[in-house]
């Protein structure tokens, strides 16, 4: 996945300014693909230059007014092509797992506290996802395909957080009361 495709997706959902995109990333796409305000603005410029998006005309021209962007047909083609493309899974990169491997060589001082901290963070994220699921995807309600796909993305996040909670709980039990 790439940031340009994440931005095209967000703009197809709703034309937005760079600031609005940043806020929306923090509440949705950012759960699985994060980007800084600067990265988003840089990509907006590249997407506009490539002819994939355009700034909407302002109702009343004003200096310093935020630009709102929409996806152009070329951007829709790019995103459609990207969705259909085959892509191999990427290897997991985790500094926590790497630090645990290093701890096997140098000792685990401080590792337990870090595992507990990660457990707390993953549990909090899981709880947040479950609240979103209960609010946005109540059971036994027929949904159109876009909602089913959004729910599947959320379920992926829920399952990943459950994995981390279970794995960290196991790792802490394995380390014992050190």
Coordinates of N, CA, C and O in Angstrom, one line a residue:
X1 N 0.9 -1.2 0.0 CA 0.0 0.0 0.0 C 0.9 1.2 0.0 O 2.0 1.2 0.5
X2 N 0.4 2.3 -0.5 CA 1.1 3.5 -0.6 C 0.3 4.7 -0.1 O -1.0 4.7 -0.3
X3 N 0.9 5.7 0.3 CA 0.2 6.9 0.7 C -0.6 7.5 -0.4 O -1.8 7.9 -0.1
X4 N -0.1 7.6 -1.6 CA -1.0 8.2 -2.7 C -2.3 7.4 -2.8 O -3.4 8.0 -3.0
X5 N -2.3 6.1 -2.7 CA -3.5 5.3 -2.8 C -4.4 5.5 -1.6 O -5.6 5.5 -1.7
X6 N -3.8 5.7 -0.5 CA -4.6 6.0 0.7 C -5.3 7.3 0.6 O -6.5 7.5 0.9
X7 N -4.6 8.3 0.0 CA -5.2 9.6 -0.2 C -6.3 9.6 -1.2 O -7.4 10.2 -1.0
X8 N -6.0 8.9 -2.3 CA -7.1 8.8 -3.3 C -8.3 8.1 -2.8 O -9.5 8.6 -3.0
X9 N -8.1 7.1 -2.0 CA -9.3 6.4 -1.3 C -10.1 7.4 -0.5 O -11.3 7.5 -0.5
X10 N -9.3 8.1 0.4 CA -10.0 9.1 1.3 C -10.7 10.2 0.5 O -11.8 10.6 0.9
X11 N -10.1 10.7 -0.6 CA -10.8 11.7 -1.4 C -12.0 11.2 -2.1 O -12.9 11.9 -2.4
X12 N -12.0 9.9 -2.5 CA -13.1 9.4 -3.2 C -14.3 9.2 -2.2 O -15.5 9.4 -2.6
X13 N -13.9 9.0 -0.9 CA -15.0 8.9 0.1 C -15.6 10.3 0.3 O -16.8 10.4 0.5
X14 N -14.7 11.3 0.3 CA -15.2 12.7 0.5 C -14.1 13.7 0.1 O -13.0 13.6 0.6
X15 N -14.4 14.6 -0.8 CA -13.5 15.7 -1.2 C -13.1 16.4 0.1 O -13.9 16.7 0.9
X16 N -11.8 16.7 0.3 CA -11.3 17.3 1.5 C -10.1 18.1 1.3 O -9.4 18.0 0.3
X17 N -9.8 19.0 2.3 CA -8.6 19.7 2.3 C -7.5 18.9 2.9 O -7.8 17.8 3.5
X18 N -6.2 19.3 2.8 CA -5.1 18.6 3.4 C -5.3 18.4 4.9 O -5.1 17.4 5.5
X19 N -5.8 19.5 5.6 CA -6.0 19.4 7.0 C -7.1 18.4 7.4 O -7.0 17.6 8.3
X20 N -8.2 18.5 6.6 CA -9.3 17.5 6.8 C -8.8 16.1 6.6 O -9.2 15.2 7.3
X21 N -8.0 15.9 5.6 CA -7.4 14.5 5.3 C -6.6 14.1 6.5 O -6.7 12.9 7.0
X22 N -5.8 15.0 7.1 CA -5.0 14.6 8.3 C -5.9 14.2 9.4 O -5.7 13.2 10.1
X23 N -6.9 14.9 9.6 CA -7.9 14.6 10.7 C -8.6 13.3 10.4 O -8.8 12.5 11.3
X24 N -9.0 13.1 9.2 CA -9.7 11.8 8.8 C -8.7 10.6 8.9 O -9.1 9.5 9.3
X25 N -7.5 10.8 8.6 CA -6.5 9.8 8.7 C -6.4 9.3 10.2 O -6.3 8.1 10.5
X26 N -6.4 10.3 11.1 CA -6.3 10.0 12.5 C -7.4 9.2 13.0 O -7.3 8.4 14.0
X27 N -8.6 9.2 12.3 CA -9.8 8.5 12.8 C -10.1 7.3 12.0 O -11.1 6.6 12.3
X28 N -9.4 7.0 10.9 CA -9.8 5.9 10.1 C -8.7 5.2 9.4 O -8.1 4.2 10.0
X29 N -8.2 5.7 8.3 CA -7.1 5.1 7.5 C -5.9 5.0 8.4 O -5.1 4.1 8.3
X30 N -5.7 6.0 9.2 CA -4.5 6.0 10.1 C -4.4 4.9 11.0 O -3.3 4.6 11.5
X31 N -5.4 4.1 11.3 CA -5.3 2.9 12.1 C -4.5 1.9 11.4 O -3.9 1.0 12.1
X32 N -4.4 1.9 10.1 CA -3.6 0.9 9.4 C -2.6 1.5 8.4 O -1.8 0.8 7.9
X33 N -2.6 2.8 8.2 CA -1.7 3.4 7.3 C -1.5 4.9 7.8 O -2.4 5.7 7.5
X34 N -0.5 5.1 8.5 CA -0.3 6.5 9.1 C 0.5 7.4 8.2 O 1.3 6.9 7.3
X35 N 0.3 8.7 8.3 CA 1.0 9.7 7.6 C 0.9 11.0 8.4 O 0.0 11.3 9.0
X36 N 2.0 11.7 8.3 CA 2.1 13.0 8.9 C 1.4 14.1 8.0 O 1.2 13.8 6.8
X37 N 1.1 15.2 8.6 CA 0.5 16.3 7.9 C 1.4 16.7 6.7 O 0.9 16.9 5.6
X38 N 2.7 16.8 6.9 CA 3.6 17.2 5.8 C 3.6 16.1 4.7 O 3.6 16.5 3.5
X39 N 3.6 14.8 5.1 CA 3.6 13.8 4.0 C 2.3 13.9 3.2 O 2.3 13.8 2.0
X40 N 1.2 14.1 3.8 CA -0.1 14.3 3.1 C -0.1 15.5 2.1 O -0.4 15.3 1.0
X41 N 0.4 16.6 2.6 CA 0.5 17.8 1.7 C 1.5 17.6 0.6 O 1.2 17.9 -0.6
X42 N 2.6 16.9 0.8 CA 3.5 16.6 -0.2 C 2.9 15.7 -1.3 O 3.0 15.9 -2.5
X43 N 2.2 14.7 -0.8 CA 1.5 13.7 -1.8 C 0.4 14.4 -2.5 O 0.2 14.1 -3.7
X44 N -0.3 15.3 -1.9 CA -1.4 16.0 -2.6 C -0.8 16.8 -3.8 O -1.4 16.8 -4.9
X45 N 0.3 17.4 -3.6 CA 1.0 18.2 -4.7 C 1.4 17.2 -5.8 O 1.2 17.5 -7.0
X46 N 2.0 16.1 -5.4 CA 2.4 15.1 -6.5 C 1.2 14.5 -7.2 O 1.2 14.4 -8.4
X47 N 0.1 14.2 -6.5 CA -1.1 13.7 -7.1 C -1.7 14.7 -8.0 O -2.2 14.4 -9.1
X48 N -1.7 16.0 -7.6 CA -2.3 17.1 -8.5 C -1.4 17.2 -9.7 O -1.9 17.3 -10.8
X49 N -0.1 17.2 -9.5 CA 0.8 17.3 -10.7 C 0.7 16.2 -11.7 O 0.8 16.4 -12.9
X50 N 0.4 15.0 -11.2 CA 0.2 13.8 -12.0 C -1.2 13.8 -12.7 O -1.4 12.9 -13.5
X51 N -2.1 14.7 -12.3 CA -3.4 14.8 -12.9 C -4.4 13.8 -12.3 O -5.4 13.5 -12.9
X52 N -4.1 13.3 -11.1 CA -5.0 12.4 -10.4 C -6.0 13.0 -9.6 O -7.1 12.5 -9.3
X53 N -5.7 14.3 -9.1 CA -6.7 15.0 -8.3 C -6.6 16.5 -8.8 O -5.7 16.9 -9.5
X54 N -7.6 17.3 -8.3 CA -7.5 18.7 -8.6 C -8.1 19.4 -7.4 O -8.9 18.9 -6.7
X55 N -7.7 20.6 -7.2 CA -8.3 21.5 -6.2 C -9.6 22.0 -6.7 O -9.7 22.5 -7.9
X56 N -10.6 21.9 -5.9 CA -11.9 22.4 -6.3 C -11.9 23.9 -6.3 O -11.3 24.5 -5.5
X57 N -12.6 24.5 -7.2 CA -12.7 26.0 -7.2 C -13.3 26.5 -5.9 O -14.3 25.9 -5.5
X58 N -12.8 27.5 -5.4 CA -13.3 28.1 -4.1 C -14.6 28.9 -4.5 O -14.6 29.6 -5.5
X59 N -15.6 28.8 -3.6 CA -16.9 29.6 -3.9 C -16.6 31.1 -3.9 O -17.1 31.8 -4.7
X60 N -15.7 31.5 -3.0 CA -15.3 32.9 -2.9 C -13.8 32.9 -2.8 O -13.3 32.5 -1.8
X61 N -13.1 33.4 -3.8 CA -11.7 33.4 -3.8 C -11.2 34.2 -2.6 O -11.6 35.3 -2.4
X62 N -10.3 33.6 -1.8 CA -9.7 34.4 -0.7 C -8.3 33.9 -0.5 O -8.0 32.7 -0.7
X63 N -7.4 34.8 -0.2 CA -6.0 34.5 0.0 C -5.9 33.6 1.3 O -6.5 33.9 2.3
X64 N -5.1 32.6 1.2 CA -4.8 31.7 2.3 C -6.0 30.7 2.6 O -6.0 30.1 3.6
X65 N -6.9 30.7 1.7 CA -8.1 29.8 1.9 C -7.6 28.3 1.6 O -6.8 28.1 0.7
X66 N -8.1 27.4 2.4 CA -7.6 26.0 2.2 C -8.2 25.5 0.9 O -9.3 25.8 0.6
X67 N -7.4 24.6 0.3 CA -7.9 24.0 -1.0 C -8.6 22.7 -0.6 O -8.1 22.0 0.2
X68 N -9.7 22.5 -1.3 CA -10.3 21.2 -1.1 C -10.1 20.4 -2.4 O -10.2 21.0 -3.5
X69 N -9.7 19.1 -2.3 CA -9.4 18.3 -3.5 C -10.4 17.3 -3.8 O -11.1 16.8 -2.9
X70 N -10.5 16.9 -5.1 CA -11.3 15.8 -5.5 C -10.5 14.9 -6.5 O -9.5 15.4 -7.1
X71 N -10.9 13.7 -6.6 CA -10.3 12.7 -7.5 C -10.7 12.9 -8.9 O -11.9 13.1 -9.2
X72 N -9.8 13.0 -9.9 CA -10.1 13.1 -11.3 C -10.2 11.7 -11.9 O -9.8 10.7 -11.3
X73 N -10.7 11.5 -13.1 CA -10.8 10.2 -13.8 C -9.5 9.4 -13.8 O -9.5 8.2 -13.5
X74 N -8.4 10.1 -14.0 CA -7.1 9.5 -14.0 C -6.7 8.9 -12.7 O -6.1 7.8 -12.6
X75 N -7.1 9.6 -11.6 CA -6.9 9.1 -10.3 C -7.7 7.9 -10.0 O -7.3 6.9 -9.3
X76 N -9.0 7.9 -10.5 CA -9.9 6.7 -10.3 C -9.3 5.5 -11.0 O -9.3 4.4 -10.5
X77 N -8.8 5.7 -12.2 CA -8.1 4.6 -13.0 C -6.9 4.1 -12.2 O -6.7 2.9 -12.1
X78 N -6.1 5.0 -11.7 CA -4.9 4.6 -11.0 C -5.3 3.7 -9.7 O -4.7 2.7 -9.5
X79 N -6.3 4.2 -9.0 CA -6.7 3.5 -7.8 C -7.3 2.1 -8.1 O -7.1 1.1 -7.5
X80 N -8.1 2.1 -9.2 CA -8.8 0.8 -9.6 C -7.7 -0.2 -10.1 O -7.8 -1.3 -9.7
X81 N -6.7 0.3 -10.8 CA -5.6 -0.6 -11.3 C -4.8 -1.1 -10.1 O -4.5 -2.3 -10.0
X82 N -4.6 -0.2 -9.1 CA -3.8 -0.6 -7.9 C -4.6 -1.7 -7.1 O -4.0 -2.6 -6.6
X83 N -5.9 -1.5 -6.9 CA -6.7 -2.4 -6.2 C -6.6 -3.8 -6.8 O -6.6 -4.8 -6.1
X84 N -6.6 -3.9 -8.1 CA -6.6 -5.2 -8.8 C -5.3 -5.8 -8.9 O -5.2 -7.0 -9.3
X85 N -4.2 -5.1 -8.6 CA -2.9 -5.6 -8.8 C -2.5 -6.6 -7.7 O -3.0 -6.5 -6.6
X86 N -1.7 -7.6 -8.1 CA -1.2 -8.6 -7.1 C 0.0 -8.0 -6.3 O 0.8 -7.3 -6.9
X87 N 0.0 -8.3 -5.0 CA 1.1 -7.8 -4.2 C 1.4 -8.8 -3.1 O 0.4 -9.2 -2.4
X88 N 2.6 -9.2 -3.0 CA 3.0 -10.1 -1.9 C 3.0 -9.5 -0.6 O 3.2 -8.3 -0.4
X89 N 2.7 -10.3 0.5 CA 2.7 -9.7 1.8 C 4.1 -9.2 2.1 O 5.1 -9.8 1.7
X90 N 4.2 -8.2 2.9 CA 5.5 -7.7 3.4 C 5.9 -8.3 4.7 O 5.1 -8.6 5.5
X91 N 7.2 -8.5 4.8 CA 7.7 -9.1 6.1 C 7.4 -8.2 7.3 O 7.4 -7.0 7.1
X92 N 7.1 -8.8 8.4 CA 6.8 -8.0 9.6 C 8.1 -7.4 10.1 O 9.1 -8.0 10.2
X93 N 8.0 -6.1 10.4 CA 9.1 -5.4 11.0 C 8.6 -4.9 12.4 O 7.7 -4.1 12.5
X94 N 9.2 -5.4 13.4 CA 8.8 -5.0 14.8 C 10.0 -4.8 15.6 O 10.8 -5.7 15.9
X95 N 10.2 -3.6 16.1 CA 11.3 -3.3 17.0 C 11.2 -4.0 18.3 O 12.2 -4.4 18.9
X96 N 9.9 -4.2 18.7 CA 9.7 -5.0 20.0 C 10.2 -6.4 19.8 O 11.0 -6.9 20.7
X97 N 9.9 -7.1 18.8 CA 10.4 -8.4 18.6 C 11.9 -8.5 18.4 O 12.6 -9.4 18.9
X98 N 12.5 -7.5 17.7 CA 13.9 -7.4 17.6 C 14.6 -7.2 18.9 O 15.6 -7.8 19.3
X99 N 14.0 -6.3 19.8 CA 14.5 -6.1 21.1 C 14.5 -7.3 22.0 O 15.4 -7.6 22.8
X100 N 13.4 -8.1 21.8 CA 13.3 -9.4 22.6 C 14.4 -10.3 22.1 O 15.0 -11.0 22.9
X101 N 14.7 -10.4 20.8 CA 15.8 -11.2 20.3 C 17.1 -10.7 20.9 O 18.0 -11.5 21.3
X102 N 17.3 -9.4 20.9 CA 18.6 -8.9 21.5 C 18.7 -9.2 23.0 O 19.7 -9.5 23.5
X103 N 17.5 -9.1 23.7 CA 17.5 -9.4 25.1 C 18.0 -10.9 25.4 O 18.6 -11.1 26.4
X104 N 17.8 -11.8 24.4 CA 18.3 -13.1 24.6 C 19.8 -13.1 24.7 O 20.4 -14.0 25.3
X105 N 20.4 -12.1 24.1 CA 21.9 -12.0 24.1 C 22.4 -11.2 25.3 O 23.5 -11.4 25.8
X106 N 21.7 -10.1 25.6 CA 22.3 -9.1 26.6 C 21.5 -9.1 27.9 O 21.9 -8.3 28.8
X107 N 20.4 -9.8 28.0 CA 19.6 -9.8 29.2 C 18.3 -9.0 29.0 O 18.3 -8.1 28.2
X108 N 17.4 -9.3 29.9 CA 16.0 -8.8 29.6 C 15.7 -7.6 30.6 O 14.5 -7.3 30.8
X109 N 16.7 -7.0 31.2 CA 16.4 -5.9 32.1 C 15.5 -4.8 31.4 O 15.8 -4.4 30.3
X110 N 14.4 -4.5 32.0 CA 13.5 -3.5 31.5 C 12.5 -4.0 30.4 O 11.5 -3.3 30.0
X111 N 12.7 -5.2 30.0 CA 11.8 -5.8 28.9 C 10.4 -6.0 29.4 O 9.4 -5.7 28.7
X112 N 10.3 -6.5 30.6 CA 8.9 -6.8 31.2 C 8.1 -5.6 31.2 O 6.9 -5.6 30.8
X113 N 8.6 -4.5 31.6 CA 7.8 -3.2 31.7 C 7.4 -2.8 30.3 O 6.3 -2.3 30.1
X114 N 8.3 -3.0 29.3 CA 7.9 -2.6 27.9 C 6.9 -3.5 27.4 O 5.9 -3.1 26.7
X115 N 6.9 -4.8 27.7 CA 5.9 -5.7 27.3 C 4.5 -5.4 27.9 O 3.5 -5.4 27.2
X116 N 4.6 -5.0 29.2 CA 3.3 -4.6 29.9 C 2.8 -3.3 29.2 O 1.5 -3.2 29.1
X117 N 3.7 -2.4 28.9 CA 3.2 -1.2 28.3 C 2.6 -1.5 26.9 O 1.5 -1.0 26.6
X118 N 3.2 -2.3 26.1 CA 2.6 -2.7 24.8 C 1.3 -3.4 25.0 O 0.4 -3.2 24.2
X119 N 1.2 -4.3 26.0 CA -0.1 -5.0 26.2 C -1.2 -4.0 26.5 O -2.3 -4.1 26.0
X120 N -0.9 -3.0 27.3 CA -1.8 -1.9 27.7 C -2.3 -1.2 26.4 O -3.5 -0.9 26.2
X121 N -1.3 -0.8 25.6 CA -1.6 -0.1 24.4 C -2.5 -0.9 23.4 O -3.4 -0.4 22.8
X122 N -2.1 -2.2 23.2 CA -2.9 -3.0 22.3 C -4.3 -3.3 22.9 O -5.3 -3.3 22.1
X123 N -4.4 -3.4 24.2 CA -5.7 -3.6 24.8 C -6.6 -2.4 24.6 O -7.8 -2.5 24.3
X124 N -6.0 -1.2 24.8 CA -6.8 0.0 24.6 C -7.2 0.2 23.1 O -8.3 0.6 22.8
X125 N -6.3 -0.2 22.2 CA -6.7 -0.1 20.7 C -7.8 -1.1 20.4 O -8.7 -0.8 19.7
X126 N -7.7 -2.3 21.0 CA -8.7 -3.3 20.8 C -10.1 -2.8 21.3 O -11.1 -2.9 20.6
X127 N -10.1 -2.2 22.5 CA -11.3 -1.7 23.1 C -11.9 -0.6 22.2 O -13.1 -0.6 22.0
X128 N -11.0 0.3 21.6 CA -11.5 1.3 20.7 C -12.1 0.7 19.5 O -13.2 1.2 19.0
X129 N -11.5 -0.3 18.9 CA -12.0 -0.9 17.7 C -13.4 -1.6 18.0 O -14.3 -1.5 17.1
X130 N -13.5 -2.2 19.1 CA -14.8 -2.9 19.5 C -15.9 -1.8 19.6 O -17.0 -2.1 19.3
X131 N -15.6 -0.7 20.2 CA -16.6 0.4 20.3 C -17.0 0.9 18.9 O -18.2 1.0 18.6
X132 N -16.0 1.0 18.0 CA -16.4 1.4 16.6 C -17.2 0.4 15.9 O -18.2 0.7 15.3
X133 N -16.9 -0.9 16.1 CA -17.7 -2.0 15.5 C -19.1 -1.9 16.0 O -20.0 -2.0 15.2
X134 N -19.3 -1.8 17.3 CA -20.6 -1.8 17.9 C -21.4 -0.6 17.4 O -22.6 -0.7 17.1
X135 N -20.8 0.5 17.2 CA -21.4 1.7 16.8 C -21.8 1.7 15.3 O -22.9 2.0 14.9
X136 N -20.8 1.3 14.5 CA -20.9 1.4 13.0 C -21.4 0.2 12.3 O -21.9 0.3 11.2
X137 N -21.3 -1.0 13.0 CA -21.6 -2.2 12.3 C -22.4 -3.1 13.2 O -21.9 -4.2 13.6
X138 N -23.6 -2.7 13.6 CA -24.4 -3.6 14.5 C -24.7 -4.9 13.8 O -24.9 -4.9 12.6
X139 N -24.8 -6.0 14.5 CA -25.1 -7.3 13.9 C -26.5 -7.3 13.3 O -27.4 -6.6 13.6
X140 N -26.6 -8.3 12.4 CA -27.9 -8.6 11.7 C -28.5 -7.5 10.9 O -29.7 -7.4 10.8
X141 N -27.7 -6.6 10.4 CA -28.2 -5.5 9.6 C -27.6 -5.7 8.2 O -26.4 -5.7 8.1
X142 N -28.4 -5.9 7.2 CA -27.8 -6.1 5.8 C -27.1 -4.8 5.4 O -27.5 -3.7 5.7
X143 N -25.9 -5.0 4.8 CA -25.1 -3.9 4.4 C -24.7 -4.0 3.0 O -24.4 -5.1 2.4
X144 N -24.5 -2.8 2.3 CA -24.0 -2.8 0.9 C -22.5 -3.2 1.0 O -21.9 -3.1 2.0
X145 N -22.0 -3.6 -0.2 CA -20.6 -4.0 -0.3 C -19.6 -3.0 0.3 O -18.7 -3.5 1.0
X146 N -19.7 -1.7 0.0 CA -18.7 -0.8 0.7 C -18.6 -0.9 2.2 O -17.6 -0.9 2.8
X147 N -19.8 -1.0 2.8 CA -19.8 -1.2 4.3 C -19.3 -2.5 4.7 O -18.6 -2.6 5.7
X148 N -19.6 -3.6 3.9 CA -19.0 -4.9 4.3 C -17.5 -4.9 4.2 O -16.8 -5.4 5.1
X149 N -17.0 -4.2 3.2 CA -15.5 -4.1 3.0 C -14.9 -3.3 4.2 O -13.9 -3.7 4.7
X150 N -15.5 -2.2 4.5 CA -15.0 -1.4 5.6 C -15.0 -2.2 6.9 O -14.1 -2.1 7.8
X151 N -16.1 -3.0 7.1 CA -16.2 -3.8 8.3 C -15.1 -4.9 8.3 O -14.5 -5.2 9.4
X152 N -14.8 -5.4 7.2 CA -13.7 -6.4 7.1 C -12.4 -5.8 7.5 O -11.6 -6.5 8.1
X153 N -12.1 -4.6 7.1 CA -10.9 -3.9 7.4 C -10.8 -3.7 8.9 O -9.8 -4.0 9.6
X154 N -11.9 -3.3 9.5 CA -12.0 -3.1 11.0 C -11.8 -4.5 11.7 O -11.1 -4.6 12.7
X155 N -12.4 -5.5 11.1 CA -12.3 -6.9 11.7 C -10.8 -7.3 11.7 O -10.3 -8.0 12.6
X156 N -10.1 -7.0 10.6 CA -8.7 -7.3 10.5 C -7.9 -6.6 11.7 O -7.1 -7.2 12.3
X157 N -8.3 -5.3 11.9 CA -7.6 -4.6 13.0 C -8.0 -5.2 14.4 O -7.1 -5.4 15.2
X158 N -9.2 -5.6 14.5 CA -9.6 -6.3 15.8 C -8.9 -7.6 16.0 O -8.3 -7.8 17.1
X159 N -8.8 -8.4 14.9 CA -8.1 -9.7 15.0 C -6.6 -9.5 15.3 O -6.0 -10.2 16.1
X160 N -6.0 -8.4 14.7 CA -4.6 -8.2 14.9 C -4.3 -7.8 16.4 O -3.4 -8.2 17.1
X161 N -5.2 -6.9 16.9 CA -5.1 -6.5 18.3 C -5.3 -7.6 19.3 O -4.6 -7.8 20.3
X162 N -6.2 -8.5 18.9 CA -6.5 -9.7 19.8 C -5.2 -10.6 19.8 O -4.8 -11.1 20.8
X163 N -4.6 -10.7 18.6 CA -3.4 -11.5 18.5 C -2.3 -10.9 19.4 O -1.7 -11.6 20.2
X164 N -2.1 -9.6 19.3 CA -1.0 -9.0 20.2 C -1.4 -9.1 21.6 O -0.5 -9.3 22.5
X165 N -2.6 -8.9 22.0 CA -3.0 -9.0 23.4 C -2.7 -10.4 23.9 O -2.1 -10.6 25.0
X166 N -3.1 -11.4 23.1 CA -2.9 -12.8 23.5 C -1.4 -13.1 23.6 O -0.9 -13.8 24.5
X167 N -0.7 -12.7 22.5 CA 0.8 -13.0 22.5 C 1.5 -12.3 23.6 O 2.4 -12.9 24.2
X168 N 1.3 -11.1 23.9 CA 1.9 -10.3 24.9 C 1.6 -10.9 26.3 O 2.5 -11.0 27.2
X169 N 0.4 -11.4 26.5 CA 0.0 -12.0 27.7 C 0.8 -13.3 27.9 O 1.3 -13.6 29.0
X170 N 0.9 -14.1 26.8 CA 1.7 -15.3 26.9 C 3.2 -15.0 27.1 O 3.8 -15.7 28.0
X171 N 3.7 -14.0 26.5 CA 5.1 -13.6 26.7 C 5.4 -13.2 28.1 O 6.4 -13.6 28.7
X172 N 4.5 -12.4 28.7 CA 4.7 -12.0 30.1 C 4.6 -13.2 31.0 O 5.4 -13.3 32.0
X173 N 3.7 -14.2 30.8 CA 3.6 -15.4 31.6 C 4.9 -16.2 31.4 O 5.4 -16.8 32.4
X174 N 5.4 -16.3 30.2 CA 6.6 -17.0 30.0 C 7.8 -16.4 30.7 O 8.7 -17.1 31.2
X175 N 7.9 -15.1 30.8 CA 8.9 -14.4 31.5 C 8.8 -14.6 33.0 O 9.8 -14.4 33.7
X176 N 7.6 -14.9 33.5 CA 7.3 -15.0 34.9 C 7.5 -13.7 35.6 O 7.3 -12.6 35.0
X177 N 7.7 -13.8 36.9 CA 7.8 -12.5 37.7 C 9.1 -11.9 37.8 O 9.5 -11.3 38.8
X178 N 9.9 -11.9 36.7 CA 11.2 -11.3 36.7 C 11.1 -9.8 37.1 O 10.3 -9.1 36.7

